[in-house]
Tab-separated table of C-alpha atoms in Angstrom:
chain	number	residue	atom	x	y	z
A	1024	MET	CA	-16.884	-42.361	-23.367
A	1025	ILE	CA	-18.891	-41.053	-26.330
A	1026	SER	CA	-21.577	-39.591	-24.064
A	1027	ARG	CA	-18.912	-37.630	-22.112
A	1028	LEU	CA	-17.489	-36.295	-25.389
A	1029	ALA	CA	-20.982	-35.370	-26.598
A	1030	ARG	CA	-21.715	-33.484	-23.364
A	1031	THR	CA	-18.379	-31.675	-23.557
A	1032	ALA	CA	-19.090	-30.581	-27.129
A	1033	ALA	CA	-22.710	-29.634	-26.355
A	1034	LEU	CA	-21.821	-27.350	-23.471
A	1035	PRO	CA	-19.968	-24.697	-25.533
A	1036	LEU	CA	-22.725	-24.816	-28.170
A	1037	ALA	CA	-25.401	-24.219	-25.515
A	1038	LEU	CA	-23.417	-21.363	-24.006
A	1039	LEU	CA	-22.949	-19.793	-27.415
A	1040	LEU	CA	-26.686	-19.933	-28.104
A	1041	LEU	CA	-27.534	-18.477	-24.688
A	1042	THR	CA	-25.138	-15.571	-25.078
A	1043	ALA	CA	-26.455	-14.853	-28.577
A	1044	CYS	CA	-30.017	-14.453	-27.266
A	1045	ASP	CA	-30.980	-10.856	-26.599
A	1046	GLY	CA	-33.370	-11.671	-23.803
A	1047	GLY	CA	-36.416	-9.715	-24.912
A	1048	GLY	CA	-35.801	-6.429	-26.690
A	1049	GLY	CA	-32.865	-4.955	-24.872
A	1050	GLY	CA	-31.812	-2.875	-27.893
A	1051	GLU	CA	-28.436	-1.257	-28.372
A	1052	LYS	CA	-28.619	0.516	-25.047
A	1053	ASP	CA	-28.389	-2.799	-23.164
A	1054	ALA	CA	-25.905	-4.379	-25.591
A	1055	GLN	CA	-22.939	-2.662	-23.851
A	1056	PRO	CA	-22.797	-3.471	-20.131
A	1057	LYS	CA	-21.807	-0.536	-17.976
A	1058	ALA	CA	-18.249	-0.927	-16.793
A	1059	GLU	CA	-17.597	-0.221	-13.146
A	1060	PRO	CA	-14.851	2.374	-12.708
A	1061	THR	CA	-11.662	0.786	-11.427
A	1062	ARG	CA	-10.945	1.790	-7.871
A	1063	HIS	CA	-7.401	2.858	-7.081
A	1064	PRO	CA	-5.881	0.556	-4.421
A	1065	VAL	CA	-4.554	3.528	-2.435
A	1066	PHE	CA	-6.141	6.863	-3.317
A	1067	ASP	CA	-9.746	5.616	-3.382
A	1068	GLN	CA	-9.387	4.392	0.205
A	1069	PRO	CA	-9.896	6.349	3.451
A	1070	PHE	CA	-7.233	9.001	3.926
A	1071	ASP	CA	-5.980	7.621	7.251
A	1072	ARG	CA	-5.092	4.262	5.585
A	1073	GLN	CA	-3.350	5.602	2.481
A	1074	VAL	CA	0.215	5.594	3.841
A	1075	PHE	CA	-0.116	1.977	4.989
A	1076	LEU	CA	-1.745	0.923	1.703
A	1077	ALA	CA	0.893	2.740	-0.364
A	1078	LEU	CA	3.646	0.861	1.483
A	1079	ARG	CA	1.832	-2.456	1.046
A	1080	GLU	CA	1.247	-1.911	-2.697
A	1081	THR	CA	4.882	-0.895	-3.168
A	1082	GLN	CA	6.121	-3.988	-1.344
A	1083	LYS	CA	3.828	-6.213	-3.432
A	1084	ALA	CA	5.426	-4.715	-6.562
A	1085	GLY	CA	8.814	-5.988	-5.309
A	1086	SER	CA	10.766	-2.827	-6.070
A	1087	ALA	CA	10.409	0.912	-6.126
A	1088	SER	CA	12.157	3.942	-7.500
A	1089	PHE	CA	11.850	7.483	-6.232
A	1090	THR	CA	12.902	11.060	-6.854
A	1091	GLN	CA	12.525	13.936	-4.426
A	1092	THR	CA	13.442	17.513	-5.285
A	1093	VAL	CA	13.655	20.241	-2.643
A	1094	SER	CA	14.355	23.887	-3.468
A	1095	PHE	CA	15.723	26.492	-1.061
A	1096	GLY	CA	15.235	30.002	-2.403
A	1097	SER	CA	16.833	33.257	-1.311
A	1098	ALA	CA	17.735	36.617	-2.758
A	1099	LYS	CA	21.023	35.085	-3.979
A	1100	GLY	CA	19.373	32.277	-5.926
A	1101	THR	CA	17.851	28.859	-5.397
A	1102	ALA	CA	19.724	25.830	-4.125
A	1103	VAL	CA	18.200	22.535	-5.275
A	1104	GLN	CA	18.700	19.134	-3.684
A	1105	THR	CA	17.636	16.077	-5.721
A	1106	LEU	CA	17.474	12.705	-4.021
A	1107	SER	CA	16.774	9.672	-6.187
A	1108	GLY	CA	17.126	5.955	-5.802
A	1109	ARG	CA	15.823	2.416	-6.114
A	1110	LEU	CA	14.745	-0.219	-3.600
A	1111	ASP	CA	14.636	-3.998	-4.073
A	1112	PHE	CA	12.531	-5.491	-1.293
A	1113	ALA	CA	13.314	-9.131	-2.129
A	1114	LYS	CA	17.077	-8.565	-1.907
A	1115	GLY	CA	16.817	-6.164	1.023
A	1116	ALA	CA	18.971	-3.690	-0.875
A	1117	GLY	CA	18.758	-0.203	-2.226
A	1118	GLU	CA	20.766	2.624	-3.650
A	1119	ALA	CA	20.345	6.364	-3.559
A	1120	GLY	CA	22.074	9.422	-4.888
A	1121	VAL	CA	22.025	13.005	-3.679
A	1122	LYS	CA	22.854	15.924	-5.931
A	1123	TRP	CA	23.012	19.601	-5.034
A	1124	GLN	CA	22.855	22.571	-7.365
A	1125	VAL	CA	24.170	25.504	-5.378
A	1126	PRO	CA	24.324	28.999	-6.929
A	1127	GLU	CA	27.802	30.521	-7.099
A	1128	LYS	CA	26.519	33.616	-5.292
A	1129	TYR	CA	26.108	31.605	-2.080
A	1130	SER	CA	28.838	32.197	0.509
A	1131	ALA	CA	31.408	29.537	1.423
A	1132	GLU	CA	29.704	29.137	4.809
A	1133	VAL	CA	26.341	28.365	3.211
A	1134	ARG	CA	27.951	25.944	0.737
A	1135	LYS	CA	29.691	24.211	3.669
A	1136	THR	CA	26.391	23.939	5.536
A	1137	LEU	CA	24.618	22.475	2.518
A	1138	LEU	CA	27.348	20.145	1.282
A	1139	GLY	CA	28.992	19.211	4.587
A	1140	THR	CA	32.671	18.422	5.067
A	1141	THR	CA	34.777	15.287	4.719
A	1142	PRO	CA	36.796	13.815	7.616
A	1143	GLY	CA	39.859	15.712	6.311
A	1144	ARG	CA	37.892	18.976	6.647
A	1145	ALA	CA	37.724	19.445	2.888
A	1146	PRO	CA	34.466	20.733	1.428
A	1147	GLY	CA	31.879	18.063	0.674
A	1148	THR	CA	30.989	17.159	-2.878
A	1149	ALA	CA	27.919	18.383	-4.713
A	1150	SER	CA	26.843	14.791	-5.392
A	1151	THR	CA	27.254	11.468	-3.662
A	1152	GLY	CA	25.894	7.956	-3.831
A	1153	PHE	CA	24.949	5.332	-1.285
A	1154	LEU	CA	24.507	1.577	-1.507
A	1155	VAL	CA	22.728	-0.221	1.312
A	1156	ASP	CA	22.239	-3.965	1.686
A	1157	ARG	CA	22.216	-6.485	4.490
A	1158	GLN	CA	25.989	-7.091	4.392
A	1159	ARG	CA	27.363	-3.572	3.910
A	1160	LEU	CA	27.214	-0.270	5.681
A	1161	PRO	CA	26.218	2.822	3.712
A	1162	ARG	CA	29.088	4.336	1.808
A	1163	GLY	CA	29.476	7.344	-0.386
A	1164	THR	CA	31.936	9.908	-1.546
A	1165	SER	CA	31.525	12.137	1.509
A	1166	ALA	CA	31.612	11.433	5.222
A	1167	ARG	CA	27.909	12.106	5.721
A	1168	PRO	CA	24.950	12.932	3.528
A	1169	PRO	CA	24.349	16.636	3.000
A	1170	MET	CA	22.037	18.216	5.523
A	1171	PRO	CA	18.505	18.652	4.185
A	1172	CYS	CA	18.228	22.130	5.640
A	1173	CYS	CA	19.481	25.459	4.505
A	1174	PRO	CA	20.124	28.571	6.572
A	1175	CYS	CA	19.068	31.781	4.976
A	1176	ALA	CA	21.586	32.365	2.216
A	1177	THR	CA	22.895	35.727	3.215
């Protein structure tokens, strides 16, 4: 039992002595090992694999959040659609929200095209939310999500 204890105590001492040795005049230049640059798990890979790798890395993280902003410009101003949300891969659930900023100079027809209409034919809202999971259908404050396209705002 004592010999095992002696060997266990001697091993760290030997390692300490070996790491303290310079090894023959390395100087300060060799004292700092060169660190390898960290490779990015997605963007340092071949371009044709990046979409797959991005999905895989996101799924390994367990959740994701996102924001997408799209602007539609015209002589009457710029309409902006912002889509943002979160995904939880373990629960199989997610939520998203859509918000529009539509200039007042846009005609009622353009606003209707951008925002959509409800089943009662009322104008759609400028913002809505959706919740999606395995037990529920998407729901929001309007009958359908706003269309992501914009006719020329005339």
